Amino acid sequence: MKSADLVVTDCEHLLTCRGEIPKRKNNLQDVGLLEKGRIASLGGKIVFVGDESRFKEEVRLNENAVVIDGNGLVGLPGFVDSHTHLPFAGTREEEFVLRLKGYTYQQLAEKGMGIQTTVTATRKASQEELCTLCLRRLDQMLLLGTTTIEAKSGYGLSLVDEVKQLETLQELDKIHPIDIVPTFMGAHEIPAEYKSRKKDYIGLLIHEMLPLVREKNLAEFFDVFCEEGVFSLEETRELVRAAKEAGFKIKIHADEFSPLGGAQLAADEGASSADHLIAITEEGINKLSESSTVATLLPAVPFFLMQERKAPARKLIEGGAIVALATDFNPGSSMTESMLFVLQLAVFTMKMSIEEAINASTSNAAYALDMHEGVGSLEVGKKMDLILCDVPNYPSLVYHLGINPIKHVIKNGKIVVKDGEIVAN
Ligand code: NIG
Ligand code: FE
């Protein structure tokens, strides 16, 4: 008999997302559905997933165990948002209104708006102010069912301000229930003061920032914006190699607007993921399909920027690529904390199936962060990160738009959202 200190009984649908991870091709269709499924944990780790009769044979509840009635609810792993730009100050409504008048994101960036606006605001903010801003956003994410995120620096673009962003993340990880995986993205843009001296900025990144971030152990991943007018393919390669040498795992903002070949580079360099991929080429699709570099798609971005063109999700899935979904939460191109919204956009705008979108937001997203051993699927031994949604069946998560169906969130075996409200901890 196993002991448990928390059990959720009889979920209408319990989606375990278990099985081989990462999931490719047809495996992406398998969400590990259990009808009237039960799940139990002890000390934050899952000890049982199955049905009532097996539960009675195998599990004994501790005296003060928490029992949650899953009747009428759909359970699934907490969402893993594997691409966010969480620690920023200031918002960009002005730029958004100009975009509504017809200016493009890139035209506005050329006028010195865009990322640069957020860099100015973020540099001005103290670590404490940044922390307060992020806490509200993390609460929002938790209420929307996200239990693990990746978060990037990249709005500091100087030694002190990048470190400030990363130290904010370190602090947040300690005080908020959401687990935060930090990424150093000093190569998000060339700061204004280095515009005519890009080589010098690359030198600063390689010789000062990378070693300092490593020494302070402030980030697990390194990310770079490989894009026309930002870092070229050659510059990206140089940065990525230096980051690998310094001990970072790699992510690349690849082929977002121009097909520079960031996807191929990511696969060749063994990156953990290549993200965006709206302008990916056939060669890029083939390379990613044969690699273990995750193709992280961010459908809220073309939606937010009102672009016709979307990432070729179907071709990537059919080719055999490991596809994940993420918000890209940032003030310029994707002002949303909602993984559910992203999942819906993946289905409505990229022709992903509901099941593919769910796996891409949980198990494969965890793989993109190298966290799949612990989160992203509901299996014995993994973390009890579970969301319970007030919908009659799982297709309804995509079918019923514009509501937040997340009723309870369990993180590490503790109820952190109850009846749609954050539980004080
Ligand atoms: O992932 N592509 C580059 N960076 C962000 C946008 C950043 C911004 O506009 O502030 C992105 O889309
Ligand atoms: Fe991004």
Short mmCIF file of C-alpha atoms and ligand atoms in Angstrom, two decimals:
data_model
loop_
_atom_site.label_atom_id
_atom_site.label_comp_id
_atom_site.label_asym_id
_atom_site.label_seq_id
_atom_site.Cartn_x
_atom_site.Cartn_y
_atom_site.Cartn_z
CA MET A 1 0.00 0.00 0.00
CA LYS A 2 1.20 3.51 -0.83
CA SER A 3 0.39 6.52 1.31
CA ALA A 4 -0.99 9.75 -0.13
CA ASP A 5 -1.62 13.20 1.31
CA LEU A 6 -3.69 14.49 -1.59
CA VAL A 7 -6.13 12.84 -3.96
CA VAL A 8 -8.29 14.09 -6.78
CA THR A 9 -11.17 11.73 -7.41
CA ASP A 10 -13.11 10.93 -10.56
CA CYS A 11 -12.17 13.63 -13.04
CA GLU A 12 -14.49 13.49 -16.06
CA HIS A 13 -11.37 13.44 -18.20
CA LEU A 14 -7.89 13.13 -16.77
CA LEU A 15 -5.24 13.88 -19.41
CA THR A 16 -1.95 12.40 -18.27
CA CYS A 17 0.10 13.27 -21.40
CA ARG A 18 2.27 10.29 -20.42
CA GLY A 19 4.16 8.03 -22.80
CA GLU A 20 7.28 8.60 -24.77
CA ILE A 21 8.56 12.15 -24.34
CA PRO A 22 9.33 14.07 -26.52
CA LYS A 23 6.28 13.31 -28.63
CA ARG A 24 6.57 13.37 -32.39
CA LYS A 25 4.11 12.71 -35.25
CA ASN A 26 1.22 10.46 -34.16
CA ASN A 27 2.43 10.29 -30.57
CA LEU A 28 1.37 13.93 -30.30
CA GLN A 29 -2.23 12.75 -30.65
CA ASP A 30 -2.04 10.73 -27.47
CA VAL A 31 -3.02 12.74 -24.41
CA GLY A 32 -3.19 9.65 -22.17
CA LEU A 33 -6.90 10.06 -21.52
CA LEU A 34 -8.45 8.42 -18.45
CA GLU A 35 -12.19 8.68 -17.93
CA LYS A 36 -13.22 9.10 -14.31
CA GLY A 37 -9.51 9.19 -13.51
CA ARG A 38 -7.96 9.48 -10.06
CA ILE A 39 -4.62 10.94 -9.14
CA ALA A 40 -2.86 11.05 -5.78
CA SER A 41 0.37 12.45 -4.43
CA LEU A 42 2.58 12.41 -1.37
CA GLY A 43 4.94 15.24 -0.49
CA GLY A 44 4.37 16.86 -3.87
CA LYS A 45 5.18 13.76 -5.95
CA ILE A 46 2.60 11.71 -7.82
CA VAL A 47 2.13 8.23 -6.29
CA PHE A 48 -0.91 7.02 -8.19
CA VAL A 49 -2.70 7.62 -11.51
CA GLY A 50 -5.57 5.32 -12.43
CA ASP A 51 -9.14 4.39 -11.58
CA GLU A 52 -11.12 4.04 -8.38
CA SER A 53 -10.90 0.26 -7.98
CA ARG A 54 -7.11 0.14 -8.39
CA PHE A 55 -6.84 3.13 -6.07
CA LYS A 56 -8.65 1.22 -3.33
CA GLU A 57 -6.24 -1.68 -3.70
CA GLU A 58 -3.06 0.36 -3.84
CA VAL A 59 -3.40 3.58 -1.87
CA ARG A 60 -4.10 4.48 1.70
CA LEU A 61 -4.87 8.10 2.47
CA ASN A 62 -3.05 9.77 5.35
CA GLU A 63 -5.14 11.03 8.20
CA ASN A 64 -5.21 14.67 7.14
CA ALA A 65 -5.14 14.03 3.43
CA VAL A 66 -6.75 16.59 1.14
CA VAL A 67 -9.53 15.15 -1.01
CA ILE A 68 -10.68 17.08 -4.08
CA ASP A 69 -13.81 16.02 -5.92
CA GLY A 70 -13.00 15.86 -9.61
CA ASN A 71 -16.58 15.20 -10.71
CA GLY A 72 -17.52 17.63 -13.46
CA LEU A 73 -13.89 18.68 -13.91
CA VAL A 74 -11.16 18.02 -16.46
CA GLY A 75 -7.63 17.51 -15.11
CA LEU A 76 -4.35 17.92 -16.96
CA PRO A 77 -0.71 18.77 -16.22
CA GLY A 78 -0.03 22.40 -15.34
CA PHE A 79 0.95 24.30 -18.48
CA VAL A 80 4.66 24.73 -19.15
CA ASP A 81 5.29 28.09 -20.81
CA SER A 82 8.72 27.56 -22.32
CA HIS A 83 9.22 31.04 -23.83
CA THR A 84 8.48 34.27 -21.96
CA HIS A 85 10.11 37.68 -21.60
CA LEU A 86 8.67 38.11 -18.11
CA PRO A 87 10.97 40.66 -16.43
CA PHE A 88 10.18 43.93 -18.23
CA ALA A 89 9.00 47.34 -17.07
CA GLY A 90 6.54 49.57 -18.92
CA THR A 91 3.94 48.60 -21.49
CA ARG A 92 3.62 49.68 -25.12
CA GLU A 93 0.01 50.67 -25.78
CA GLU A 94 1.14 53.71 -27.80
CA GLU A 95 3.05 51.52 -30.23
CA PHE A 96 0.09 49.14 -30.41
CA VAL A 97 -2.25 52.01 -31.37
CA LEU A 98 0.20 53.03 -34.12
CA ARG A 99 0.21 49.47 -35.39
CA LEU A 100 -3.57 49.59 -35.54
CA LYS A 101 -3.13 52.63 -37.79
CA GLY A 102 -1.01 50.58 -40.19
CA TYR A 103 2.61 50.88 -39.06
CA THR A 104 4.40 47.55 -38.90
CA TYR A 105 6.33 46.21 -35.91
CA GLN A 106 9.56 46.56 -37.87
CA GLN A 107 8.83 50.14 -39.06
CA LEU A 108 8.26 51.14 -35.45
CA ALA A 109 11.45 49.40 -34.34
CA GLU A 110 13.34 51.44 -36.96
CA LYS A 111 11.89 54.62 -35.40
CA GLY A 112 13.49 53.61 -32.09
CA MET A 113 10.29 52.24 -30.59
CA GLY A 114 9.86 48.51 -30.09
CA ILE A 115 12.30 46.66 -27.88
CA GLN A 116 14.27 49.86 -27.24
CA THR A 117 11.29 51.47 -25.45
CA THR A 118 11.14 48.56 -23.04
CA VAL A 119 14.91 48.63 -22.56
CA THR A 120 14.71 52.27 -21.43
CA ALA A 121 11.86 51.53 -19.00
CA THR A 122 13.52 48.37 -17.66
CA ARG A 123 16.84 50.11 -17.09
CA LYS A 124 15.03 52.77 -15.05
CA ALA A 125 13.21 50.27 -12.84
CA SER A 126 14.78 49.07 -9.60
CA GLN A 127 15.00 45.36 -8.89
CA GLU A 128 12.25 45.79 -6.33
CA GLU A 129 9.94 47.51 -8.83
CA LEU A 130 10.65 44.83 -11.40
CA CYS A 131 9.90 42.15 -8.84
CA THR A 132 6.52 43.73 -7.97
CA LEU A 133 5.55 43.95 -11.64
CA CYS A 134 6.51 40.33 -12.24
CA LEU A 135 4.68 39.01 -9.20
CA ARG A 136 1.37 40.29 -10.59
CA ARG A 137 2.11 38.65 -13.93
CA LEU A 138 3.07 35.36 -12.27
CA ASP A 139 -0.18 35.41 -10.30
CA GLN A 140 -2.02 35.93 -13.57
CA MET A 141 -0.19 32.98 -15.11
CA LEU A 142 -0.99 30.77 -12.15
CA LEU A 143 -4.68 31.67 -12.34
CA LEU A 144 -4.48 30.68 -16.01
CA GLY A 145 -3.02 27.28 -15.17
CA THR A 146 0.69 27.75 -15.83
CA THR A 147 2.91 26.06 -13.25
CA THR A 148 6.37 26.24 -14.87
CA ILE A 149 7.86 28.95 -17.06
CA GLU A 150 11.04 29.89 -18.80
CA ALA A 151 11.85 33.60 -18.50
CA LYS A 152 14.42 35.64 -20.40
CA SER A 153 16.42 38.72 -19.63
CA GLY A 154 17.11 40.89 -22.68
CA TYR A 155 15.59 44.25 -21.82
CA GLY A 156 18.65 45.37 -19.87
CA LEU A 157 21.34 45.02 -22.55
CA SER A 158 24.05 46.16 -20.15
CA LEU A 159 25.96 44.17 -17.59
CA VAL A 160 24.15 45.62 -14.57
CA ASP A 161 20.69 45.65 -16.10
CA GLU A 162 20.86 42.10 -17.44
CA VAL A 163 22.07 40.92 -14.04
CA LYS A 164 19.24 42.93 -12.43
CA GLN A 165 16.67 41.11 -14.58
CA LEU A 166 18.19 37.71 -13.85
CA GLU A 167 18.47 38.36 -10.12
CA THR A 168 14.82 39.39 -10.16
CA LEU A 169 14.00 36.00 -11.65
CA GLN A 170 16.07 34.24 -9.02
CA GLU A 171 14.18 36.09 -6.29
CA LEU A 172 10.78 35.39 -7.90
CA ASP A 173 11.55 31.70 -8.16
CA LYS A 174 12.02 31.63 -4.40
CA ILE A 175 8.85 33.51 -3.48
CA HIS A 176 6.28 32.42 -6.08
CA PRO A 177 4.82 28.94 -6.58
CA ILE A 178 5.57 28.95 -10.31
CA ASP A 179 8.94 27.36 -11.13
CA ILE A 180 11.08 29.70 -13.21
CA VAL A 181 13.82 28.54 -15.58
CA PRO A 182 16.06 31.54 -16.33
CA THR A 183 17.54 32.38 -19.74
CA PHE A 184 20.19 35.02 -20.42
CA MET A 185 19.20 36.96 -23.54
CA GLY A 186 21.62 39.86 -23.62
CA ALA A 187 21.59 39.22 -27.38
CA HIS A 188 17.95 40.32 -27.75
CA GLU A 189 18.90 43.58 -29.51
CA ILE A 190 21.86 45.86 -30.00
CA PRO A 191 21.49 48.63 -27.40
CA ALA A 192 21.25 52.22 -28.76
CA GLU A 193 24.69 53.17 -27.44
CA TYR A 194 26.28 50.31 -29.44
CA LYS A 195 24.25 50.71 -32.66
CA SER A 196 27.29 51.73 -34.71
CA ARG A 197 29.58 49.33 -32.81
CA LYS A 198 27.83 45.99 -33.00
CA LYS A 199 31.16 44.11 -32.88
CA ASP A 200 31.96 45.77 -29.58
CA TYR A 201 28.60 44.72 -28.14
CA ILE A 202 29.19 41.14 -29.27
CA GLY A 203 32.59 41.36 -27.57
CA LEU A 204 30.93 42.59 -24.37
CA LEU A 205 28.44 39.73 -24.52
CA ILE A 206 31.10 37.10 -25.04
CA HIS A 207 33.89 38.37 -22.83
CA GLU A 208 32.06 40.02 -19.96
CA MET A 209 28.38 39.17 -19.76
CA LEU A 210 28.48 35.43 -20.48
CA PRO A 211 31.27 34.76 -17.94
CA LEU A 212 29.60 36.89 -15.25
CA VAL A 213 26.17 35.32 -15.69
CA ARG A 214 27.80 31.90 -15.55
CA GLU A 215 29.90 32.74 -12.52
CA LYS A 216 26.84 34.01 -10.64
CA ASN A 217 24.89 30.99 -11.88
CA LEU A 218 22.01 33.20 -12.99
CA ALA A 219 20.85 31.39 -16.12
CA GLU A 220 20.55 27.92 -17.53
CA PHE A 221 19.94 28.88 -21.16
CA PHE A 222 21.35 31.43 -23.58
CA ASP A 223 19.08 32.90 -26.27
CA VAL A 224 19.75 35.17 -29.24
CA PHE A 225 17.50 37.05 -31.70
CA CYS A 226 18.76 35.85 -35.10
CA GLU A 227 17.08 38.34 -37.42
CA GLU A 228 17.78 40.86 -40.15
CA GLY A 229 18.88 44.08 -38.49
CA VAL A 230 19.62 42.31 -35.22
CA PHE A 231 22.12 39.39 -35.11
CA SER A 232 23.07 37.77 -38.43
CA LEU A 233 23.43 34.03 -38.85
CA GLU A 234 27.22 34.28 -38.52
CA GLU A 235 26.99 36.47 -35.43
CA THR A 236 24.43 34.11 -33.93
CA ARG A 237 26.75 31.16 -34.55
CA GLU A 238 29.63 32.97 -32.86
CA LEU A 239 27.47 33.87 -29.84
CA VAL A 240 25.96 30.41 -29.54
CA ARG A 241 29.37 28.73 -29.66
CA ALA A 242 30.70 31.07 -26.98
CA ALA A 243 27.65 30.41 -24.82
CA LYS A 244 28.01 26.64 -25.22
CA GLU A 245 31.65 26.94 -24.28
CA ALA A 246 30.63 28.85 -21.16
CA GLY A 247 28.26 26.01 -20.22
CA PHE A 248 24.85 27.33 -21.32
CA LYS A 249 22.13 25.37 -23.07
CA ILE A 250 20.88 27.12 -26.18
CA LYS A 251 17.66 28.61 -27.52
CA ILE A 252 17.40 30.72 -30.67
CA HIS A 253 14.75 33.22 -31.81
CA ALA A 254 14.87 31.83 -35.32
CA ASP A 255 13.25 32.74 -38.65
CA GLU A 256 10.63 35.01 -37.06
CA PHE A 257 10.41 37.57 -39.88
CA SER A 258 13.23 36.67 -42.31
CA PRO A 259 14.39 33.19 -43.32
CA LEU A 260 18.01 33.61 -42.21
CA GLY A 261 18.42 29.91 -41.44
CA GLY A 262 18.24 30.15 -37.66
CA ALA A 263 16.37 26.84 -37.53
CA GLN A 264 19.17 24.97 -39.34
CA LEU A 265 21.76 26.61 -37.11
CA ALA A 266 19.81 25.63 -33.99
CA ALA A 267 19.69 21.98 -35.15
CA ASP A 268 23.37 21.97 -36.15
CA GLU A 269 24.47 23.45 -32.83
CA GLY A 270 22.31 21.05 -30.81
CA ALA A 271 20.14 23.83 -29.40
CA SER A 272 17.34 22.87 -27.03
CA SER A 273 14.86 24.82 -29.14
CA ALA A 274 14.35 27.07 -32.14
CA ASP A 275 11.52 29.48 -31.47
CA HIS A 276 9.06 31.42 -33.71
CA LEU A 277 9.78 29.81 -37.14
CA ILE A 278 7.14 31.78 -39.05
CA ALA A 279 9.56 32.27 -41.95
CA ILE A 280 11.28 28.86 -41.71
CA THR A 281 12.40 27.31 -45.03
CA GLU A 282 11.84 23.75 -46.28
CA GLU A 283 15.45 23.02 -45.43
CA GLY A 284 14.86 24.33 -41.92
CA ILE A 285 11.80 22.11 -41.52
CA ASN A 286 13.78 19.06 -42.64
CA LYS A 287 16.68 19.83 -40.34
CA LEU A 288 14.49 20.33 -37.28
CA SER A 289 12.47 17.23 -38.10
CA GLU A 290 15.59 15.09 -37.94
CA SER A 291 16.93 16.71 -34.79
CA SER A 292 16.09 16.79 -31.11
CA THR A 293 15.87 20.57 -31.18
CA VAL A 294 12.31 21.54 -30.25
CA ALA A 295 10.34 23.69 -32.69
CA THR A 296 8.66 26.12 -30.31
CA LEU A 297 5.73 27.85 -31.97
CA LEU A 298 4.33 31.13 -30.66
CA PRO A 299 1.00 31.70 -32.45
CA ALA A 300 0.05 34.67 -30.28
CA VAL A 301 2.79 36.66 -32.07
CA PRO A 302 1.43 36.68 -35.64
CA PHE A 303 -2.04 37.15 -34.12
CA PHE A 304 -0.90 40.13 -32.08
CA LEU A 305 1.08 41.59 -35.00
CA MET A 306 -1.86 40.89 -37.32
CA GLN A 307 0.24 38.93 -39.80
CA GLU A 308 -1.28 36.51 -42.27
CA ARG A 309 1.70 34.22 -42.19
CA LYS A 310 1.86 31.57 -39.48
CA ALA A 311 4.47 28.99 -38.55
CA PRO A 312 4.00 25.79 -40.60
CA ALA A 313 2.87 23.64 -37.70
CA ARG A 314 1.44 20.84 -39.86
CA LYS A 315 4.59 20.47 -41.95
CA LEU A 316 6.73 20.41 -38.83
CA ILE A 317 4.55 17.81 -37.11
CA GLU A 318 4.23 15.65 -40.22
CA GLY A 319 7.98 15.92 -40.79
CA GLY A 320 8.53 14.54 -37.30
CA ALA A 321 9.71 17.65 -35.46
CA ILE A 322 9.20 17.99 -31.70
CA VAL A 323 6.63 20.78 -31.54
CA ALA A 324 5.98 22.87 -28.43
CA LEU A 325 3.78 25.93 -27.86
CA ALA A 326 4.51 28.98 -25.72
CA THR A 327 3.19 32.50 -25.13
CA ASP A 328 6.31 34.61 -25.88
CA PHE A 329 4.77 36.90 -23.23
CA ASN A 330 6.29 40.35 -23.88
CA PRO A 331 4.98 43.92 -24.21
CA GLY A 332 5.67 44.31 -27.95
CA SER A 333 4.59 41.25 -29.85
CA SER A 334 2.54 39.11 -27.45
CA MET A 335 0.96 40.73 -24.43
CA THR A 336 -0.64 37.60 -23.05
CA GLU A 337 0.11 35.31 -20.10
CA SER A 338 -2.45 32.76 -21.26
CA MET A 339 -1.29 29.35 -22.45
CA LEU A 340 -4.90 28.38 -23.02
CA PHE A 341 -5.31 31.25 -25.48
CA VAL A 342 -2.12 30.10 -27.26
CA LEU A 343 -3.44 26.56 -27.38
CA GLN A 344 -6.69 27.80 -28.90
CA LEU A 345 -4.78 29.88 -31.47
CA ALA A 346 -2.70 26.83 -32.37
CA VAL A 347 -5.89 24.95 -33.18
CA PHE A 348 -7.76 27.79 -34.85
CA THR A 349 -4.90 29.36 -36.82
CA MET A 350 -2.28 26.63 -37.34
CA LYS A 351 -4.52 23.60 -37.80
CA MET A 352 -3.08 21.69 -34.87
CA SER A 353 -5.41 19.16 -33.31
CA ILE A 354 -6.61 19.72 -29.75
CA GLU A 355 -4.52 16.77 -28.58
CA GLU A 356 -1.38 18.00 -30.36
CA ALA A 357 -1.82 21.44 -28.84
CA ILE A 358 -2.23 19.99 -25.33
CA ASN A 359 0.92 17.87 -25.59
CA ALA A 360 2.79 20.81 -27.11
CA SER A 361 1.85 22.94 -24.07
CA THR A 362 2.76 20.33 -21.47
CA SER A 363 4.99 17.30 -22.17
CA ASN A 364 6.90 18.67 -25.18
CA ALA A 365 7.18 22.11 -23.59
CA ALA A 366 8.78 20.48 -20.54
CA TYR A 367 11.22 18.74 -22.88
CA ALA A 368 12.15 22.13 -24.40
CA LEU A 369 13.28 23.15 -20.89
CA ASP A 370 14.96 19.84 -20.12
CA MET A 371 12.41 19.41 -17.31
CA HIS A 372 10.48 16.45 -18.73
CA GLU A 373 11.79 14.10 -16.05
CA GLY A 374 9.87 16.11 -13.46
CA VAL A 375 6.97 17.99 -15.05
CA GLY A 376 4.76 18.16 -18.14
CA SER A 377 2.99 14.82 -17.66
CA LEU A 378 1.10 13.11 -14.87
CA GLU A 379 3.10 10.00 -14.04
CA VAL A 380 4.16 8.31 -10.83
CA GLY A 381 7.34 9.96 -9.53
CA LYS A 382 6.77 13.29 -11.28
CA LYS A 383 5.67 16.49 -9.61
CA MET A 384 2.02 16.86 -8.70
CA ASP A 385 1.46 19.94 -10.91
CA LEU A 386 -2.18 19.58 -11.89
CA ILE A 387 -4.87 21.92 -13.15
CA LEU A 388 -8.56 21.22 -12.80
CA CYS A 389 -10.86 22.91 -15.26
CA ASP A 390 -14.56 23.55 -15.01
CA VAL A 391 -15.51 22.12 -18.42
CA PRO A 392 -17.50 18.97 -19.18
CA ASN A 393 -14.86 17.37 -21.42
CA TYR A 394 -11.38 18.19 -22.72
CA PRO A 395 -12.31 19.41 -26.24
CA SER A 396 -14.26 22.12 -24.46
CA LEU A 397 -10.94 23.68 -23.40
CA VAL A 398 -10.57 24.83 -26.99
CA TYR A 399 -14.23 24.96 -28.01
CA HIS A 400 -15.40 27.35 -25.31
CA LEU A 401 -13.57 30.61 -25.99
CA GLY A 402 -13.06 33.71 -23.89
CA ILE A 403 -13.53 32.24 -20.43
CA ASN A 404 -11.02 31.10 -17.85
CA PRO A 405 -12.13 27.56 -16.99
CA ILE A 406 -9.24 26.93 -14.56
CA LYS A 407 -10.88 26.23 -11.21
CA HIS A 408 -8.12 24.73 -9.09
CA VAL A 409 -4.36 24.65 -9.53
CA ILE A 410 -2.17 22.23 -7.60
CA LYS A 411 1.55 22.96 -7.60
CA ASN A 412 3.98 20.53 -5.98
CA GLY A 413 1.06 18.78 -4.34
CA LYS A 414 -0.32 21.99 -2.77
CA ILE A 415 -3.50 23.80 -3.72
CA VAL A 416 -2.35 27.23 -4.91
CA VAL A 417 -5.52 28.27 -6.75
CA LYS A 418 -8.87 27.31 -5.30
CA ASP A 419 -12.18 28.13 -6.98
CA GLY A 420 -10.40 30.53 -9.32
CA GLU A 421 -8.59 32.43 -6.58
CA ILE A 422 -5.02 32.36 -5.37
CA VAL A 423 -4.69 30.75 -1.98
CA ALA A 424 -2.44 32.77 0.34
CA ASN A 425 0.74 30.91 1.18
O1 NIG B 1 10.08 37.27 -29.11
N1 NIG B 1 11.47 38.75 -31.36
C1 NIG B 1 12.05 39.38 -30.49
N2 NIG B 1 11.66 39.61 -29.27
C2 NIG B 1 10.33 39.53 -28.80
C3 NIG B 1 9.63 40.83 -28.94
C4 NIG B 1 10.19 41.80 -28.01
C5 NIG B 1 9.52 43.13 -27.98
O2 NIG B 1 8.89 43.59 -28.94
O3 NIG B 1 9.65 43.73 -26.92
C6 NIG B 1 9.66 38.36 -29.44
O4 NIG B 1 8.74 38.50 -30.24
FE FE B 2 10.58 35.93 -27.69
#
